[in-house]
mmCIF file of C-alpha atoms in Angstrom:
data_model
loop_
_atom_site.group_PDB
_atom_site.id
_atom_site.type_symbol
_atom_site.label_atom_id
_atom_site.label_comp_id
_atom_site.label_asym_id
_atom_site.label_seq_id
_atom_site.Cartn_x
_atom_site.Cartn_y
_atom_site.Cartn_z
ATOM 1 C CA UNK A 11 22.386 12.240 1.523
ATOM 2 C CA UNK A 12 19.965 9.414 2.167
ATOM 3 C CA UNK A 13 17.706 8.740 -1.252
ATOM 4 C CA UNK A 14 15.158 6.556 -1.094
ATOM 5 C CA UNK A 15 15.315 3.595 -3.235
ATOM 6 C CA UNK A 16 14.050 4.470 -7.374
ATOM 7 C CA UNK A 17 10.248 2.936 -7.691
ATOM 8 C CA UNK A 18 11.780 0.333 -10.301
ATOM 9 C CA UNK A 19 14.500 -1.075 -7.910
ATOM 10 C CA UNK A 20 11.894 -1.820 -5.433
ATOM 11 C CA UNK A 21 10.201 -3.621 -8.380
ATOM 12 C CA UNK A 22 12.553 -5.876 -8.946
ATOM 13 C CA UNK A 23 13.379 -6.897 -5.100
ATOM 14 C CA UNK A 24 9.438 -7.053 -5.252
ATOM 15 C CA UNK A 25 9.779 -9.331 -8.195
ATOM 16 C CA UNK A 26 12.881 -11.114 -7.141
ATOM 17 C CA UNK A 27 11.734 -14.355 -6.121
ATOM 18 C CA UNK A 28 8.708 -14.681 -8.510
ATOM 19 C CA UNK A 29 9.038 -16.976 -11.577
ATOM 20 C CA UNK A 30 7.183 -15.648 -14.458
ATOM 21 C CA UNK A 31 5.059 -17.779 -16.820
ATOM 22 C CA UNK A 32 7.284 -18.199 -19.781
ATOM 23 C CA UNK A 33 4.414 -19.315 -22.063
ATOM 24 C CA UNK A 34 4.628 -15.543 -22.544
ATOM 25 C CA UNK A 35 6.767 -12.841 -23.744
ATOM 26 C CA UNK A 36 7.206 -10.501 -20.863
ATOM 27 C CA UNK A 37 5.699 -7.260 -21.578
ATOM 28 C CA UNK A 38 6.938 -3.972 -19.391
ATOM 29 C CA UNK A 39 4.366 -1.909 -18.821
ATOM 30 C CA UNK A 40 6.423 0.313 -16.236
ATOM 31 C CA UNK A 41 8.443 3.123 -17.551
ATOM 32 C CA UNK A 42 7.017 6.029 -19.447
ATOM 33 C CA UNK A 43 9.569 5.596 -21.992
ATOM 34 C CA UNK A 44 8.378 5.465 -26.078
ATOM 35 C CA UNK A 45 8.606 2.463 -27.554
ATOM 36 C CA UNK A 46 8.987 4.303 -31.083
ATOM 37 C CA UNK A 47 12.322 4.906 -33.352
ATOM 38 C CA UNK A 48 12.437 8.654 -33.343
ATOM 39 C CA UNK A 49 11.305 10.060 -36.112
ATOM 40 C CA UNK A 50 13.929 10.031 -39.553
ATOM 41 C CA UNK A 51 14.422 13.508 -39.656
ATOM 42 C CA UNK A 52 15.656 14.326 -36.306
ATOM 43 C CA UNK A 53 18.032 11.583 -36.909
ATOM 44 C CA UNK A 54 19.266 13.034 -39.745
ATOM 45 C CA UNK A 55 19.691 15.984 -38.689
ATOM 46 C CA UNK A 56 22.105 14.842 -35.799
ATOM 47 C CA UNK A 57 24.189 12.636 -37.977
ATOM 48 C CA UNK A 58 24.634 15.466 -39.953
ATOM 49 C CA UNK A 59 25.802 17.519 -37.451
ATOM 50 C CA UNK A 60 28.437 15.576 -35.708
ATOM 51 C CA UNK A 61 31.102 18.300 -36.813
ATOM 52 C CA UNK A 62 29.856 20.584 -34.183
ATOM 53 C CA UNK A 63 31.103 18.314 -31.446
ATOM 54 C CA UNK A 64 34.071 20.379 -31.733
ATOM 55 C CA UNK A 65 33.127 23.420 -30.242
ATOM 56 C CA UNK A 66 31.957 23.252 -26.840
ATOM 57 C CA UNK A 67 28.204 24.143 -26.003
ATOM 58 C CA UNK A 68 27.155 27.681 -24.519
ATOM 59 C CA UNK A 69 25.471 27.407 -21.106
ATOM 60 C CA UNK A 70 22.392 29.201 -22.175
ATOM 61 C CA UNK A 71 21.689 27.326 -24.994
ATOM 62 C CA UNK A 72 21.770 28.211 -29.141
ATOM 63 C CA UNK A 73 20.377 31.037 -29.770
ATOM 64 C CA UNK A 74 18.526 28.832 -32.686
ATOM 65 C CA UNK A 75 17.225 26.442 -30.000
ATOM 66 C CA UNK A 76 15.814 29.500 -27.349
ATOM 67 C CA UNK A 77 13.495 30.303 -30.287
ATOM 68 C CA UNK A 78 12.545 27.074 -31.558
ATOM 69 C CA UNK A 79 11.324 26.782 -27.767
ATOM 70 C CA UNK A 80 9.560 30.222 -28.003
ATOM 71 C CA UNK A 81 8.208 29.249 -31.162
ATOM 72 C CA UNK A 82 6.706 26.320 -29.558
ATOM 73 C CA UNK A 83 5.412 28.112 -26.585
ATOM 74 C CA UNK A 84 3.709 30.456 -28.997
ATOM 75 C CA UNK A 85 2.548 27.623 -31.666
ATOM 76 C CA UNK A 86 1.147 25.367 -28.988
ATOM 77 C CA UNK A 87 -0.507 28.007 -26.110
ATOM 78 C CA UNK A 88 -0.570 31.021 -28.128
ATOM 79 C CA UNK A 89 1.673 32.651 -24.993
ATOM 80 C CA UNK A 90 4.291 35.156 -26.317
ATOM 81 C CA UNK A 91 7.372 34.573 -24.739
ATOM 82 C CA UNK A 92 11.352 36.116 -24.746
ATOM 83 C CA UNK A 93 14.480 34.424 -25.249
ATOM 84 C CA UNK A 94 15.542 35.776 -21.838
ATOM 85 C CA UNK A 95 12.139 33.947 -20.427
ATOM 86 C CA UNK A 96 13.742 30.557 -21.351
ATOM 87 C CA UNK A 97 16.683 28.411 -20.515
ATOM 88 C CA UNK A 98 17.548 25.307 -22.511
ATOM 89 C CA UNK A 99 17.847 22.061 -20.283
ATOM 90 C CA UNK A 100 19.543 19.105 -20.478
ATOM 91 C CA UNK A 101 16.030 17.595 -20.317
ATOM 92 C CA UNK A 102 13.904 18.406 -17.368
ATOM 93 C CA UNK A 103 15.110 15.912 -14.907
ATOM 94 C CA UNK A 104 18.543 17.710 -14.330
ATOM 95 C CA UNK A 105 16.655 20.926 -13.683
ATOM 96 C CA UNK A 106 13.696 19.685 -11.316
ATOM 97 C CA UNK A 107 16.769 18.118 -9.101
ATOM 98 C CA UNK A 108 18.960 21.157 -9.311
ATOM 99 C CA UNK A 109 16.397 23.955 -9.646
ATOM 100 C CA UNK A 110 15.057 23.569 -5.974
ATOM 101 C CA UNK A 111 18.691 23.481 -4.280
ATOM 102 C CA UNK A 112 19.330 26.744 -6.200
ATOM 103 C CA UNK A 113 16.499 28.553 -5.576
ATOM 104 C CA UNK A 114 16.246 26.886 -1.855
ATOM 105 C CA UNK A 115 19.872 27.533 -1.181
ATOM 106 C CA UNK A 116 19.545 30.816 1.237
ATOM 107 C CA UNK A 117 16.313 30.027 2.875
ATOM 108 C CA UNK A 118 17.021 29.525 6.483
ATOM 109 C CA UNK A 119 14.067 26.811 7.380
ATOM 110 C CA UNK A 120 13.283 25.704 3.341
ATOM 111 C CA UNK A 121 9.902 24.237 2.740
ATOM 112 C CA UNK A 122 8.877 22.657 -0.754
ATOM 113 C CA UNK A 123 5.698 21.031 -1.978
ATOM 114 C CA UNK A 124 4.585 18.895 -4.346
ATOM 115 C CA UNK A 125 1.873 16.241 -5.652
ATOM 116 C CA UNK A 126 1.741 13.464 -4.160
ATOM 117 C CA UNK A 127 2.379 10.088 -5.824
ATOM 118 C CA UNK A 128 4.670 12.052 -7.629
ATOM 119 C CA UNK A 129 7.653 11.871 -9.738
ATOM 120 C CA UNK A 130 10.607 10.674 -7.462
ATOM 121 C CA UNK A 131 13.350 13.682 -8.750
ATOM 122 C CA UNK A 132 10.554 15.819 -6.497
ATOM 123 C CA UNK A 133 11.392 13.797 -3.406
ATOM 124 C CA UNK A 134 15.583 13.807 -4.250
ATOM 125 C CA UNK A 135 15.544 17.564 -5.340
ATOM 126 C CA UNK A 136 13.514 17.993 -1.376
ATOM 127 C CA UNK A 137 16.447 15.821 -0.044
ATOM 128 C CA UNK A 138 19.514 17.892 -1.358
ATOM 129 C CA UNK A 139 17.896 21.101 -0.373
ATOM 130 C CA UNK A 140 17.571 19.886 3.091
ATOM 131 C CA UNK A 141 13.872 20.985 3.020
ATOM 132 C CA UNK A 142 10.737 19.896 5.021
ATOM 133 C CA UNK A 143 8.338 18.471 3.230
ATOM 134 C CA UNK A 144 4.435 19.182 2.522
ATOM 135 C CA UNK A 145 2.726 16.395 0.548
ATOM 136 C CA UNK A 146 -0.186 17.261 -1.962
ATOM 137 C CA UNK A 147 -2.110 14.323 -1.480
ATOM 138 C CA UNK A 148 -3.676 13.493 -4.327
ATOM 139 C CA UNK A 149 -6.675 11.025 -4.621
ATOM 140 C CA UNK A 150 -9.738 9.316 -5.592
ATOM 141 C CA UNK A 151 -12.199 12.082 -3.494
ATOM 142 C CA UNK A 152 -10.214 14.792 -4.367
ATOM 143 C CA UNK A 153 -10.371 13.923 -8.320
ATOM 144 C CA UNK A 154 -6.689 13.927 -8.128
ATOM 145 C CA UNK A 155 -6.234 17.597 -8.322
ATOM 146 C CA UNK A 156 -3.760 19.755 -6.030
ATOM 147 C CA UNK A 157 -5.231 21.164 -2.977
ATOM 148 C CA UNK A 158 -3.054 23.352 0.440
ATOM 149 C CA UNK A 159 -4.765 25.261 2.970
ATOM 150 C CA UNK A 160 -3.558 29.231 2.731
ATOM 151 C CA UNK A 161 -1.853 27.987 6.109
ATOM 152 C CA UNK A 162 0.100 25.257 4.529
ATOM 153 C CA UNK A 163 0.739 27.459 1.282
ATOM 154 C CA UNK A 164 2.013 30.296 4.293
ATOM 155 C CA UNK A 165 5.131 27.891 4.779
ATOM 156 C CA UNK A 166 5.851 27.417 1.099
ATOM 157 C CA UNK A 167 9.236 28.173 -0.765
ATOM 158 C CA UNK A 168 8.337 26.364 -3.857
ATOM 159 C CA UNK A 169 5.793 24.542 -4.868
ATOM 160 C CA UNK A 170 5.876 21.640 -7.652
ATOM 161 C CA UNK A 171 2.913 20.827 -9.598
ATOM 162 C CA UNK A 172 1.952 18.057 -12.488
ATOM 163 C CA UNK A 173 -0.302 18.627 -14.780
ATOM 164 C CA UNK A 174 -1.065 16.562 -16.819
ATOM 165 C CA UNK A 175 -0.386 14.291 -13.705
ATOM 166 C CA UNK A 176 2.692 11.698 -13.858
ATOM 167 C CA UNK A 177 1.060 8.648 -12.629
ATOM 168 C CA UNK A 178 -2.905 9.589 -12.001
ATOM 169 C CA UNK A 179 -3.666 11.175 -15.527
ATOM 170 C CA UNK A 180 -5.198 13.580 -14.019
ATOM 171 C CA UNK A 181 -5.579 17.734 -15.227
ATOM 172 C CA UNK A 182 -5.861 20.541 -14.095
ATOM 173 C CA UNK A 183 -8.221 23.510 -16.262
ATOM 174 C CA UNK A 184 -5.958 26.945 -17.166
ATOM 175 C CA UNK A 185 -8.751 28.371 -14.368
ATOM 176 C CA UNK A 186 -7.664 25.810 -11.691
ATOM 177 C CA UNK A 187 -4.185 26.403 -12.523
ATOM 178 C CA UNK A 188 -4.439 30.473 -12.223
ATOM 179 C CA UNK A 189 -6.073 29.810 -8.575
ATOM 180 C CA UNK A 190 -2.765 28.637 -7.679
ATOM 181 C CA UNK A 191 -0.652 31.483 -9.843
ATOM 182 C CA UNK A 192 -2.705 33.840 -7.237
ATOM 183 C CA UNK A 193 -1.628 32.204 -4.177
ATOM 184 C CA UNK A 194 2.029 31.872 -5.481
ATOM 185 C CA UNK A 195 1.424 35.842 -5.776
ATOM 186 C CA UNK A 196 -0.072 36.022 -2.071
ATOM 187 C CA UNK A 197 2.216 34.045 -0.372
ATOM 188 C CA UNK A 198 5.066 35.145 -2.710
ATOM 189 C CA UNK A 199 6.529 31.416 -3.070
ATOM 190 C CA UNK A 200 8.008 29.792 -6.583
ATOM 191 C CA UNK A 201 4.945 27.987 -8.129
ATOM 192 C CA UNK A 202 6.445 25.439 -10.763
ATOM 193 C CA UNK A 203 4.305 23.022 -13.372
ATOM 194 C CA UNK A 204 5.982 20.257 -15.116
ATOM 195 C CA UNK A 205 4.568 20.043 -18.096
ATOM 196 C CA UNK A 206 6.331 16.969 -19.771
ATOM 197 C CA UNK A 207 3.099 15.378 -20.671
ATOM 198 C CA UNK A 208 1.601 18.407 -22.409
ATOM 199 C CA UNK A 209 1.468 16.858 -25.899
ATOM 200 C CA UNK A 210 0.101 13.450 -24.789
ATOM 201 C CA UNK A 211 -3.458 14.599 -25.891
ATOM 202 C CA UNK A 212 -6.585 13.261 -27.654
ATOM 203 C CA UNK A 213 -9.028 15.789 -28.614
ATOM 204 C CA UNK A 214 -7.906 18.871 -30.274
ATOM 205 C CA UNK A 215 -10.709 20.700 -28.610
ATOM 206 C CA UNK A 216 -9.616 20.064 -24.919
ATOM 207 C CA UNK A 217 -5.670 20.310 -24.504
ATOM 208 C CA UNK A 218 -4.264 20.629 -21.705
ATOM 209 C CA UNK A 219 -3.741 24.064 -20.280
ATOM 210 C CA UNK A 220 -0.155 25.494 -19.780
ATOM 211 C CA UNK A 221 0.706 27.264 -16.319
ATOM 212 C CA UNK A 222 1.978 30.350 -18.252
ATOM 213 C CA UNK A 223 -1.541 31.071 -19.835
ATOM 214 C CA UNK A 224 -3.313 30.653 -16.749
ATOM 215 C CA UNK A 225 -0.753 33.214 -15.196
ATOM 216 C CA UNK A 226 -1.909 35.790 -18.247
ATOM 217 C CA UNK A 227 -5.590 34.934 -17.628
ATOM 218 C CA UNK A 228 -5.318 36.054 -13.935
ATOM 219 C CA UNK A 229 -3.083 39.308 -14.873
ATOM 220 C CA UNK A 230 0.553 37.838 -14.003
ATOM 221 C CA UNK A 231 1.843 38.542 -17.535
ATOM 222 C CA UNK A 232 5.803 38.533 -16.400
ATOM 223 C CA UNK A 233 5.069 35.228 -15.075
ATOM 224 C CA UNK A 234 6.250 36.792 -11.654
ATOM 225 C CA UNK A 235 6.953 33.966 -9.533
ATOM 226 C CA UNK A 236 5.946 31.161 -12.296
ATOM 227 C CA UNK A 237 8.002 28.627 -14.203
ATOM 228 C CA UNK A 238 6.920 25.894 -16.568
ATOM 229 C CA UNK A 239 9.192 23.202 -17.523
ATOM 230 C CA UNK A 240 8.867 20.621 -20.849
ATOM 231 C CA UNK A 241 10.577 17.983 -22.627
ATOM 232 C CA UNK A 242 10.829 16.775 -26.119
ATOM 233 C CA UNK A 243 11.303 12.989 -24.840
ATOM 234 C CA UNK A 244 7.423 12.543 -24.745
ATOM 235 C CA UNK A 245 6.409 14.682 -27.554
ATOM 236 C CA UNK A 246 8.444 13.566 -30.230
ATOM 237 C CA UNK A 247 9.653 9.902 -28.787
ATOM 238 C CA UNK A 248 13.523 10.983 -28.117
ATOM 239 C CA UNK A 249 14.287 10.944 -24.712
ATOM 240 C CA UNK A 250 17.579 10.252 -25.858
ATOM 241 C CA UNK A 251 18.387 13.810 -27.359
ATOM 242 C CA UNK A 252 17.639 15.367 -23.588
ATOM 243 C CA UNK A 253 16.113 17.882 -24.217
ATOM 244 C CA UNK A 254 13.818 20.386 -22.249
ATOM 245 C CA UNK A 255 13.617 23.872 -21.037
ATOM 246 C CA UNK A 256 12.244 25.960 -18.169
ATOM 247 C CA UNK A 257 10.497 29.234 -18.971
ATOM 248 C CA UNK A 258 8.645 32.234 -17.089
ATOM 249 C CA UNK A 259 9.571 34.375 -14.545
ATOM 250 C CA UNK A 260 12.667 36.363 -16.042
ATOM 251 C CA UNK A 261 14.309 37.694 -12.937
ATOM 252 C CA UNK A 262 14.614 34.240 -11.463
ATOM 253 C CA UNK A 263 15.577 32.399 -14.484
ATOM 254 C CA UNK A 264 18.602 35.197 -14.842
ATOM 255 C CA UNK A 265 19.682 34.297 -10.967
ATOM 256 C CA UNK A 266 19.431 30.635 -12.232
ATOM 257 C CA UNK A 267 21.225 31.154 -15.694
ATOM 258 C CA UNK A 268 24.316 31.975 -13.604
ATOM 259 C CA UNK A 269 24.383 29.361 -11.459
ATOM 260 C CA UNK A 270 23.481 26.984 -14.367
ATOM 261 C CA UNK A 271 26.777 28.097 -15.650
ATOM 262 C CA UNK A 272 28.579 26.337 -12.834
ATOM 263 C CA UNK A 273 26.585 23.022 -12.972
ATOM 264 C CA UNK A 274 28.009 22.032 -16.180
ATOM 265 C CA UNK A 275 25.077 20.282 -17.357
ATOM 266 C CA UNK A 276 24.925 22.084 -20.869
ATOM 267 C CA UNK A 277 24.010 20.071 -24.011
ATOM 268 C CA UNK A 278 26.403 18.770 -26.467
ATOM 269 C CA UNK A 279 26.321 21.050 -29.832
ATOM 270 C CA UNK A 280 24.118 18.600 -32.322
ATOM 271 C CA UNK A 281 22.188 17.669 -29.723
ATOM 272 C CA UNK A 282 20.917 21.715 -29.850
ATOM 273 C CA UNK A 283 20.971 22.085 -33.111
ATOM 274 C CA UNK A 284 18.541 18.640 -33.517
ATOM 275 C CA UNK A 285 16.243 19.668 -30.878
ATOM 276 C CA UNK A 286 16.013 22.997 -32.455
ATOM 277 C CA UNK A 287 14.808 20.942 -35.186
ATOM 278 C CA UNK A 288 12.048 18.552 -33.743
ATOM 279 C CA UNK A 289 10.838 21.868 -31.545
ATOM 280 C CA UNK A 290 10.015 23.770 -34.476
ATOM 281 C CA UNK A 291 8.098 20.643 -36.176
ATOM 282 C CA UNK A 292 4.621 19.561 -34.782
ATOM 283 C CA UNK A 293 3.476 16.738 -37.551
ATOM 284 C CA UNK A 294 5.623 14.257 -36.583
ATOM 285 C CA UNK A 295 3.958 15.073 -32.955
ATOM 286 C CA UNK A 296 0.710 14.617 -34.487
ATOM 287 C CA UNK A 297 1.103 10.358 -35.998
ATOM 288 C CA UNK A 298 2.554 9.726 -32.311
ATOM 289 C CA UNK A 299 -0.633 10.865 -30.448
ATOM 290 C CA UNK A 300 -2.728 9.426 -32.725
ATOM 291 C CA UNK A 301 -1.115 5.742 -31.638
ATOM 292 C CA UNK A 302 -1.298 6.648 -28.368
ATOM 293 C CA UNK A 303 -5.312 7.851 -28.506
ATOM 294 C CA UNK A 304 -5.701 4.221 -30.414
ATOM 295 C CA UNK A 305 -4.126 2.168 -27.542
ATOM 296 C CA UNK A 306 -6.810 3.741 -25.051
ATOM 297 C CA UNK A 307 -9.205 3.252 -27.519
ATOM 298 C CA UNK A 308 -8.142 -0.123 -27.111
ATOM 299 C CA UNK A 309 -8.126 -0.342 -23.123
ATOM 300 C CA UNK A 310 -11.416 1.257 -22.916
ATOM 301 C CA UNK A 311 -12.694 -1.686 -25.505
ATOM 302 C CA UNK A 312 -10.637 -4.656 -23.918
ATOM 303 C CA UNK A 313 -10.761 -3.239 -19.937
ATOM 304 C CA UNK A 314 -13.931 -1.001 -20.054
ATOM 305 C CA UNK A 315 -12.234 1.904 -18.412
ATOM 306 C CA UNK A 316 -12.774 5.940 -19.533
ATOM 307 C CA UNK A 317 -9.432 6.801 -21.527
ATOM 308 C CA UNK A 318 -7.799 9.735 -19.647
ATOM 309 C CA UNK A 319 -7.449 12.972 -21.829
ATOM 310 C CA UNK A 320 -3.667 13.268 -21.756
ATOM 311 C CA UNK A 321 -0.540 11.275 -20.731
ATOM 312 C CA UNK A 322 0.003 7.432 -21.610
ATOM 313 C CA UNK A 323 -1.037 6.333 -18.180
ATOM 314 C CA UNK A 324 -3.360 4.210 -16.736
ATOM 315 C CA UNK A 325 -4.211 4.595 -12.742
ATOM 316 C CA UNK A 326 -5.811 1.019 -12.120
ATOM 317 C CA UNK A 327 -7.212 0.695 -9.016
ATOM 318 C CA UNK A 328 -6.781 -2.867 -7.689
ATOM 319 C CA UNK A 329 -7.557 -4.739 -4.154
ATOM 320 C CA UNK A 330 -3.898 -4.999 -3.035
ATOM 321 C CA UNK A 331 -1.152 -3.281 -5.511
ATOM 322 C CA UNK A 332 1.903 -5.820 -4.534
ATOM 323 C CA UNK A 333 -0.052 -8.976 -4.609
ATOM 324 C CA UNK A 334 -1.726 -7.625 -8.288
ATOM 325 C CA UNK A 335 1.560 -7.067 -9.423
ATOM 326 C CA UNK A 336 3.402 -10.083 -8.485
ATOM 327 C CA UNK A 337 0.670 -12.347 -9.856
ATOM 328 C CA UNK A 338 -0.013 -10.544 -12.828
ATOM 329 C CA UNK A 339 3.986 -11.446 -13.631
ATOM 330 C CA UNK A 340 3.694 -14.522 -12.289
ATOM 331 C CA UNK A 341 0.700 -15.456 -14.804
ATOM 332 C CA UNK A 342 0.807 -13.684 -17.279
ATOM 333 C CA UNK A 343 4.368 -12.248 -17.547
ATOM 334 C CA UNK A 344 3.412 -8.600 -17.267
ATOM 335 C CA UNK A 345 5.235 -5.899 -15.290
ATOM 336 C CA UNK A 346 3.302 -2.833 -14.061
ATOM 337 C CA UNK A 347 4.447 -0.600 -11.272
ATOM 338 C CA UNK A 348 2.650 -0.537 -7.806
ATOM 339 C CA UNK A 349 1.233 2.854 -7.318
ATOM 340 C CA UNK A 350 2.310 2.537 -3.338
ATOM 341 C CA UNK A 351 5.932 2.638 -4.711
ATOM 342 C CA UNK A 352 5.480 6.522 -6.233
ATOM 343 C CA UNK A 353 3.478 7.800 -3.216
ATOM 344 C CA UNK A 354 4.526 8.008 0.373
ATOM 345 C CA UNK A 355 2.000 8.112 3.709
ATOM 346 C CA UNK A 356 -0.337 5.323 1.854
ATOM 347 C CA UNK A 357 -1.282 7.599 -1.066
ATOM 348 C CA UNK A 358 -0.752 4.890 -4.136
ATOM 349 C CA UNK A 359 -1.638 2.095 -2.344
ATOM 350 C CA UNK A 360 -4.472 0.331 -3.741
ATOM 351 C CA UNK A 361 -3.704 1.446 -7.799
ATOM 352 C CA UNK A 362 -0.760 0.546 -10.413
ATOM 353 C CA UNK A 363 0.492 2.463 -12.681
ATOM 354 C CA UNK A 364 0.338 1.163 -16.427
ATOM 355 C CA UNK A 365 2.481 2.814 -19.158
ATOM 356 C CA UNK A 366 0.965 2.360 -22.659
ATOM 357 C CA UNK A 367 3.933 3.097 -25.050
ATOM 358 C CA UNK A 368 4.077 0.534 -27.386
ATOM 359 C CA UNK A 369 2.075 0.526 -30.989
ATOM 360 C CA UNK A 370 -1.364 -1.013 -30.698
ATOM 361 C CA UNK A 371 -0.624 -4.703 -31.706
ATOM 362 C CA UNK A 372 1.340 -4.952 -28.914
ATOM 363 C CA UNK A 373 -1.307 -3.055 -26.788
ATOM 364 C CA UNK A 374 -4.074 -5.114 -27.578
ATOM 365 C CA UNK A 375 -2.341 -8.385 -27.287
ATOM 366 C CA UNK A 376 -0.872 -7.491 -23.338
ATOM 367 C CA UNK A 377 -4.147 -5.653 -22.204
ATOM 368 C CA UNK A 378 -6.045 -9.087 -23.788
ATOM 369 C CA UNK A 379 -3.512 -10.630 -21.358
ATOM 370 C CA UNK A 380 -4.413 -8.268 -18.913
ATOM 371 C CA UNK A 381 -8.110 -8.903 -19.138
ATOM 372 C CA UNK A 382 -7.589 -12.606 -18.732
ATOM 373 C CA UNK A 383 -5.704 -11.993 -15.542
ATOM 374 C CA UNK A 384 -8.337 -9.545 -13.616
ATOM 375 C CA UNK A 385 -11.122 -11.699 -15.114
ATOM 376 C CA UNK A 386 -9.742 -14.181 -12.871
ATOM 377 C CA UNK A 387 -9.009 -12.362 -9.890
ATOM 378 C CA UNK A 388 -12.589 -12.142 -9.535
#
């Protein structure tokens, strides 16, 4: 199999030869990983259950955990779903690779789509499935919202979607979403959202929309052809505890419970038992996004740019992405990630990608940095 390189490898042979300014701290705005200690109580929890290491974890997932992940489906976007319409995941990255080569596995010519910049598991899942691929260009004049002609949709086997959109920070409205449940209905093709940036909101009043209620709003209310999947790692700042789930369409997820059971990719005992925990608890959810709507208070104040309404990203759109970024680490000691690096046939070029994940101090003192740096450029 021939992977492309990872977006942050290319960063550092992009980076290789430039010396940074030491008169600063380097600050790395490039991975959307939390900066946060996970909250006390789900590390509590798994110290406390360490004695369960003894037993070894059930494929499917405690039954404990299944409803702590129905309970959140039902807490969060008021959709009513079964235990057999979920399957515990060892987060969602092991299941967006493996998913595809299962349910692409008998298809004689396989075709998959999905946005484009995108998350690069997409691309790797495409590469192990030996399928063709159809980008979903996603861009500036298109608001960065997922658009196939019926002919392109005609070829589909699966489809991948990102809403709220891993790097652009874009969304997609529950009515947007349930144009494409229809066509995943028409063209009978798996339509999946990843959903990992759900929580990442800022107004109570406008959260993003979940691709299982816009498949009850249009009538699909077995989520026939329709999976979602989520993560905790975002939400509740433990990417560490791996933990996420795919949920919808109960026929397929049955097919992909048994083959699930031969991947070996089941979750260690406390690690269930703690995410069962931090599922069923919202609060803790609550103080994180209220640091993250802070720092782009701050980056609208310090940059002037209109904070996104969900994820941690900002999609800066610069003259020339690799010359920004090396000179922005060369000056100022900053990393950011060059949106041409998480796009392929020239969509990214001309942006970065900046992660805000750290607690406002440290936000306002590297966007200040930041300021100083494109103030100059001009």
């Amino acid at each position: 199999m021939n992977f492309e390189k990872y977006p942050f490898e290319r960063l550092n042979e992009l980076l290789a030869d430039v010396v940074p300014n030491e008169e600063y701290e380097l600050s790395a705005l490039t991975i959307g990983e939390p900066k946060f200690e996970t909250p006390g109580f789900i590390q509590k929890t798994l110290k406390e259950t360490t004695a369960s290491l003894k037993k070894y974890p059930a494929s499917g997932g405690l039954p404990e955990l299944k409803q702590a992940m129905v309970n959140f489906v039902k807490e969060r976007f008021n959709v009513d779903i079964k235990q057999s319409e979920v399957i515990p995941t060892f987060g969602t990255r092991e299941a967006l690779f493996n998913f595809p080569q299962f349910a692409l596995f008998d298809k004689k010519d396989p075709v998959i789509a999905f946005t484009n910049p995108f998350y690069q598991i997409y691309e790797g899942a495409a590469i192990a499935s030996r399928a063709e691929v159809i980008h979903i260009d996603l861009t500036k004049e298109n608001d960065f919202k997922a658009q196939l002609s019926d002919e392109e949709l005609k070829r589909c086997d699966l489809v991948i979607l990102n809403y709220p959109n891993n790097p652009t920070s874009a969304e997609m409205t529950k009515e947007e979403l349930g144009l494409w449940v229809k066509k995943a209905l028409e063209f009978d093709f798996i339509l999946i959202n990843d959903e990992c940036y759900s929580e990442i909101y800022f107004d109570e009043d406008d959260k993003p929309a979940s691709l299982l209620e816009a498949s009850i709003e249009v009538g699909n209310t077995s989520f026939k052809n329709v999976l979602v999947m989520n993560s905790i790692s975002k939400r509740s700042s433990a990417p560490g505890l791996r933990s996420g789930f795919v949920a919808g369409d109960e026929e397929i997820l049955k097919a992909y419970m048994k083959y699930r059971t031969y991947v070996g990719c089941a979750s260690p005992v406390p690690l269930q038992i703690t995410a069962a925990v931090a599922w069923n608890n919202k609060e803790h959810v609550d103080e994180f996004r209220a640091v993250y709507k802070e720092n782009f208070q701050l980056a609208k104040e310090i940059l002037g740019i209109n904070p996104p309404k969900a994820t941690f990203y900002i999609w800066l759109e610069v003259k020339d992405e690799l010359e920004f970024t090396k000179e922005l680490y060369k000056q100022k000691h900053i990393k950011v990630l060059p949106g041409s690096f998480l796009g392929r046939n020239g969509i990214g070029k001309g942006y970065v990608r900046i992660a805000l994940v750290e607690n406002a101090q440290k936000t306002k003192e590297v966007l200040t940095r930041l300021k100083d740096f494109i103030d100059g450029q001009k």
